mmCIF file of C-alpha atoms in Angstrom:
data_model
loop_
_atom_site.group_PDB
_atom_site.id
_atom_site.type_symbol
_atom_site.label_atom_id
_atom_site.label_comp_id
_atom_site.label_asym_id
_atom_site.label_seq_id
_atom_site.Cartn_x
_atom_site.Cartn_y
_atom_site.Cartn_z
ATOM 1 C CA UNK A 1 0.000 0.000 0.000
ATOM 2 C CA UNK A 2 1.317 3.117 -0.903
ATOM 3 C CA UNK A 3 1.978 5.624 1.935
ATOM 4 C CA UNK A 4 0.085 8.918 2.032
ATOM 5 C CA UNK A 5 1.638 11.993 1.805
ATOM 6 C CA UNK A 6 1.481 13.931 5.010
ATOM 7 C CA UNK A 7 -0.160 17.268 3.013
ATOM 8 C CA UNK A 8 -2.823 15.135 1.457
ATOM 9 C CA UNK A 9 -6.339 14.320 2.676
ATOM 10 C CA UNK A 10 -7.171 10.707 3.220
ATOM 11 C CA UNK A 11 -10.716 10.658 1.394
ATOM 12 C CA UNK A 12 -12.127 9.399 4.843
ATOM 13 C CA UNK A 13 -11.200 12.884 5.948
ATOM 14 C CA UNK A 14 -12.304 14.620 3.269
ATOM 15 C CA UNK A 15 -15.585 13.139 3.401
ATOM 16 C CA UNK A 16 -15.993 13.750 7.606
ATOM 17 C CA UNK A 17 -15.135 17.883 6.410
ATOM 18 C CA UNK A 18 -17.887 17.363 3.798
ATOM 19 C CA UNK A 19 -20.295 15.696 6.303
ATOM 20 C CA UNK A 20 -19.335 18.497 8.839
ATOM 21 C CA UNK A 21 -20.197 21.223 6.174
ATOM 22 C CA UNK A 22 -23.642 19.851 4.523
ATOM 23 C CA UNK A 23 -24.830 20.207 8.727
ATOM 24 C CA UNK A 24 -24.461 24.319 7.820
ATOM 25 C CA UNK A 25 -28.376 24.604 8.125
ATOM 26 C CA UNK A 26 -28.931 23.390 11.377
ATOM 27 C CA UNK A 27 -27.914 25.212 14.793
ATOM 28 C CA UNK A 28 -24.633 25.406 16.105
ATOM 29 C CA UNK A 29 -25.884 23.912 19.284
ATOM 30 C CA UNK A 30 -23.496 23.649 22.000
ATOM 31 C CA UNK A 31 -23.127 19.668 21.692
ATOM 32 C CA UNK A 32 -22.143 20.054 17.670
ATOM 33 C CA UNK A 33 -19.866 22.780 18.698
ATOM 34 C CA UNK A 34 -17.715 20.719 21.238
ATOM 35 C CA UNK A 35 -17.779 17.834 18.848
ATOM 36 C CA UNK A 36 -16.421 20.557 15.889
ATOM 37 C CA UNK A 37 -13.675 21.574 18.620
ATOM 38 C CA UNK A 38 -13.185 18.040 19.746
ATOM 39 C CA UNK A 39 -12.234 16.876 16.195
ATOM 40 C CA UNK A 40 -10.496 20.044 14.834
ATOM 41 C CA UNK A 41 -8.251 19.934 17.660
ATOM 42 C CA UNK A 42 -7.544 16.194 17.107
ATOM 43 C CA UNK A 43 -7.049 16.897 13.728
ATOM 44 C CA UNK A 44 -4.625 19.604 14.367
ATOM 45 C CA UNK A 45 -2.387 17.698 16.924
ATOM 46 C CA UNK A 46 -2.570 14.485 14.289
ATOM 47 C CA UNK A 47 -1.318 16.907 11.909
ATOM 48 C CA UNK A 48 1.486 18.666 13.880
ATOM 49 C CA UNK A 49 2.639 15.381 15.601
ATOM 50 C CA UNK A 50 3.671 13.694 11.828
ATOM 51 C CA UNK A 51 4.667 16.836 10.757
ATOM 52 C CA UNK A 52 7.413 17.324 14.165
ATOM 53 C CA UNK A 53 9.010 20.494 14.341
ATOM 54 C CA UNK A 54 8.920 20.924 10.900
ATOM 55 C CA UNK A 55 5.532 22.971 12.095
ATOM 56 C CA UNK A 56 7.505 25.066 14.485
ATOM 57 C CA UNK A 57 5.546 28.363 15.021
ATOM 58 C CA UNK A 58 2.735 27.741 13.060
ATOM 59 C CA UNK A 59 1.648 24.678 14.755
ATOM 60 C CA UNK A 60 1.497 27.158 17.712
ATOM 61 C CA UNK A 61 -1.158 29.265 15.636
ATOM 62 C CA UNK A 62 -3.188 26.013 14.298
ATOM 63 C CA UNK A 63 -3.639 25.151 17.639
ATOM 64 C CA UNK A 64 -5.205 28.605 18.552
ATOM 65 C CA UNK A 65 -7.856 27.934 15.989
ATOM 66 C CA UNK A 66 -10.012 25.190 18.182
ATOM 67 C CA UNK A 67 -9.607 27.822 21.556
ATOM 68 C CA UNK A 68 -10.660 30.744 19.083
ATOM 69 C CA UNK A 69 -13.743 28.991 17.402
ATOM 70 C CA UNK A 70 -15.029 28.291 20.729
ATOM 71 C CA UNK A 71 -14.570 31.819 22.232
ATOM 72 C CA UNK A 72 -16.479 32.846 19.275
ATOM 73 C CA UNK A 73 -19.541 30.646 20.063
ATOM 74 C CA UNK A 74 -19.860 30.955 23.452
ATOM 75 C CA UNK A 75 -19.316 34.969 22.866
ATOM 76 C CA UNK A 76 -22.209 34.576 20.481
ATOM 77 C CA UNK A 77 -24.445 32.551 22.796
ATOM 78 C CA UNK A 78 -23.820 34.975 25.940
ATOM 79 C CA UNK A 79 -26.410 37.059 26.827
ATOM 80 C CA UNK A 80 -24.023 40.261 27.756
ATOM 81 C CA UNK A 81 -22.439 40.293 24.177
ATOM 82 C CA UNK A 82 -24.546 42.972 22.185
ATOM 83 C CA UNK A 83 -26.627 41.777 19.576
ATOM 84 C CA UNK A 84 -24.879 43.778 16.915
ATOM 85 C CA UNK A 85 -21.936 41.441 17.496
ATOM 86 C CA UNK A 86 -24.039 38.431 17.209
ATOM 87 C CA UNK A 87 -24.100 38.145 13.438
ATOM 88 C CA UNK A 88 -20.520 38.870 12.965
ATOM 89 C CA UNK A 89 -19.263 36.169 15.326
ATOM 90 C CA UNK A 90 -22.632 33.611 13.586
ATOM 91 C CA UNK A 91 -20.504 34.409 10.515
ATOM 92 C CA UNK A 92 -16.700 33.766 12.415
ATOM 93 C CA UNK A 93 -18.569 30.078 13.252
ATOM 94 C CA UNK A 94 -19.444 29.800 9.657
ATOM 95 C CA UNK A 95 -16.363 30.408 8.568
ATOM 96 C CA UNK A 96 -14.833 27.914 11.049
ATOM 97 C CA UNK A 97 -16.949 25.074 9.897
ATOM 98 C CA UNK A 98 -17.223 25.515 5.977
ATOM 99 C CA UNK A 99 -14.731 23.625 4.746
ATOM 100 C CA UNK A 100 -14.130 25.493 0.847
ATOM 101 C CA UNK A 101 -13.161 28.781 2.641
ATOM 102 C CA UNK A 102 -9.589 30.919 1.598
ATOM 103 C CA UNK A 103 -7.367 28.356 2.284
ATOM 104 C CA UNK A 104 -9.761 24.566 2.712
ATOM 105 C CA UNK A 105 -9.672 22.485 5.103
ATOM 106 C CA UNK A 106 -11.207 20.196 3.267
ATOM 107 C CA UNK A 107 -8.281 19.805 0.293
ATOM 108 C CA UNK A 108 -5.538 21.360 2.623
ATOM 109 C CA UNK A 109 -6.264 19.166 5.827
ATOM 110 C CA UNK A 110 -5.421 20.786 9.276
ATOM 111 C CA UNK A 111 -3.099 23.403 7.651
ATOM 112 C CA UNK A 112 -6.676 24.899 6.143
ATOM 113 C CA UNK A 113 -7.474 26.168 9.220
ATOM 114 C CA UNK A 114 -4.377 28.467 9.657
ATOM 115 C CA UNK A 115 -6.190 31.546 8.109
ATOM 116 C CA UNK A 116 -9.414 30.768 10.447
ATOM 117 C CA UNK A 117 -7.746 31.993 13.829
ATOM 118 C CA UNK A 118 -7.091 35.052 11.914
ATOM 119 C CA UNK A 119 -10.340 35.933 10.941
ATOM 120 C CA UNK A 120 -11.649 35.101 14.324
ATOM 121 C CA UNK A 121 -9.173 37.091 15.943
ATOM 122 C CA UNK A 122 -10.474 40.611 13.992
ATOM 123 C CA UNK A 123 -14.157 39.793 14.957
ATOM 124 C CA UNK A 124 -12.878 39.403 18.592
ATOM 125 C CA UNK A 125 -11.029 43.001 18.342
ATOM 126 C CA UNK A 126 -13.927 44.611 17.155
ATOM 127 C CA UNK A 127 -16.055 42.854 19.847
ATOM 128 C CA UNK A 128 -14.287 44.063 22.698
ATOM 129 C CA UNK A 129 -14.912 47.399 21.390
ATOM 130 C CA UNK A 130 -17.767 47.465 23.657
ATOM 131 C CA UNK A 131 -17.780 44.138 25.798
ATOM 132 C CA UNK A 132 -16.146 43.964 28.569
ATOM 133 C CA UNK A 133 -12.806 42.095 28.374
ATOM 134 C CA UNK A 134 -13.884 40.196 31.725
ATOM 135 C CA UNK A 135 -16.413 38.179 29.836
ATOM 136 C CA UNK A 136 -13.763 37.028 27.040
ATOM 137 C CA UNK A 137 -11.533 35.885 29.158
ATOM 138 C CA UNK A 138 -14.324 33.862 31.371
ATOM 139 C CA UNK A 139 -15.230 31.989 28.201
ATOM 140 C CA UNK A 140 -11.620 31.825 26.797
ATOM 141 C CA UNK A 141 -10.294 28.311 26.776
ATOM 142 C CA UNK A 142 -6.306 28.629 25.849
ATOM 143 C CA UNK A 143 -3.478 28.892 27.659
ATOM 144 C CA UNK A 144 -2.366 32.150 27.622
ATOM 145 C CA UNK A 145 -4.059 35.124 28.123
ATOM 146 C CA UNK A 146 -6.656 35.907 25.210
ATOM 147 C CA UNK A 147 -5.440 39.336 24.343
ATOM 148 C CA UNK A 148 -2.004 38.348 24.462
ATOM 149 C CA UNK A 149 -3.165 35.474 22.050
ATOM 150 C CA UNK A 150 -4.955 38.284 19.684
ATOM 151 C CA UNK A 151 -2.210 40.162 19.479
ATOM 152 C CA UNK A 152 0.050 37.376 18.457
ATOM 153 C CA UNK A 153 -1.646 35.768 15.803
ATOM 154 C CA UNK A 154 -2.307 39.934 14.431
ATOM 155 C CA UNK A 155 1.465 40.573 14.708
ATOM 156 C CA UNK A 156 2.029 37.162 12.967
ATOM 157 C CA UNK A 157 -1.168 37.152 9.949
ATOM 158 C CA UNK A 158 0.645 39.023 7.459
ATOM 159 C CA UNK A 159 3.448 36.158 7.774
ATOM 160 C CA UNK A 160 1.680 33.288 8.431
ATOM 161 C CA UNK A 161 -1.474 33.850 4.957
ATOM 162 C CA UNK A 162 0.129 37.214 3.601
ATOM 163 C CA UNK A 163 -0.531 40.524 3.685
ATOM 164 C CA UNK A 164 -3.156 40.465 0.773
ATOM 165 C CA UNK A 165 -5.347 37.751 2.185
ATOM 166 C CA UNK A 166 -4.738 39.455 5.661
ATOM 167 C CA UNK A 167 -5.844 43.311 4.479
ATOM 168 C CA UNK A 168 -9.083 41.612 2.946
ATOM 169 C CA UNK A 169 -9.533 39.938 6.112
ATOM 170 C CA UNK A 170 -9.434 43.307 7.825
ATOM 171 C CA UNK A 171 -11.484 45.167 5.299
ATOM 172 C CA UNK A 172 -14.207 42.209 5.807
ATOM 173 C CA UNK A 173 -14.435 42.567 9.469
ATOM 174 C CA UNK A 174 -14.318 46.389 9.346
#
């Protein structure tokens, strides 16, 4: 049997991100979005453990992206989070979970969700605008502190998907 190449997607992957994506119409309850964390972060740590330090810092920044998709829901699902925010972090979750986004998941494997923290990150900025960064950090789930997090993936996006991706990323979340 001929081995796989550590880039590609086995097709049983590619059909659980496909499975995972045609759920898009039904709620992001909070079950679906601990099994979505669950089995990004699995994927992630699969990834980064055959890849060795070959990953080096970005494996740091892949494994923000499980921490940051959950901040986002749990933001969205909090009752102190003003509404206005609401549809911009429904759309970070979207984002998360569609597989065919900037750079896919679904074709890329784990390394697909490198640009995903980095969206997430912007909607966060502009949501502590106005919300108290007390509530962030009681539904942050990482290791360091969130806004320390932020700021390193922000000082790191134009490196880690370039700076043309990263400006439309900033003039979406404007």
């Amino acid at each position: 049997m001929e081995e796989q190449n550590q880039n590609e997607v086995s097709d049983e992957e590619f059909a659980e991100v496909m499975r995972e994506s045609s759920e898009l119409s039904e709620p992001v309850t909070s079950a679906r979005a601990e099994r979505f964390y669950d089995r990004m972060r699995e994927r992630i740590r699969t990834y980064l453990e055959k890849k060795g330090t070959v990953a080096g810092k970005t494996g740091e920044y892949l494994m923000a992206a499980p921490d940051v998709f959950v901040l986002l829901w749990r933001l969205m699902n909090d009752p102190r989070v003003d509404s206005k925010h609401k549809v911009a972090l429904g759309g970070g979750l979207a984002y998360f979970i569609f597989p065919l986004d900037i750079t896919p998941e679904a074709f890329l494997g784990p390394i697909g969700y490198l640009d995903d923290p980095i969206f997430g990150v912007l909607l966060l900025r502009k949501v502590l605008v106005d919300t108290d960064v007390s509530i962030v950090r009681e539904h942050w789930s990482g290791a360091e502190d969130v806004l320390t997090m932020i700021e390193k993936i922000l000082s790191s996006a134009d490196q880690l998907v370039g700076s043309t991706l990263f400006a439309r990323f900033k003039k979406t979340v404007k």
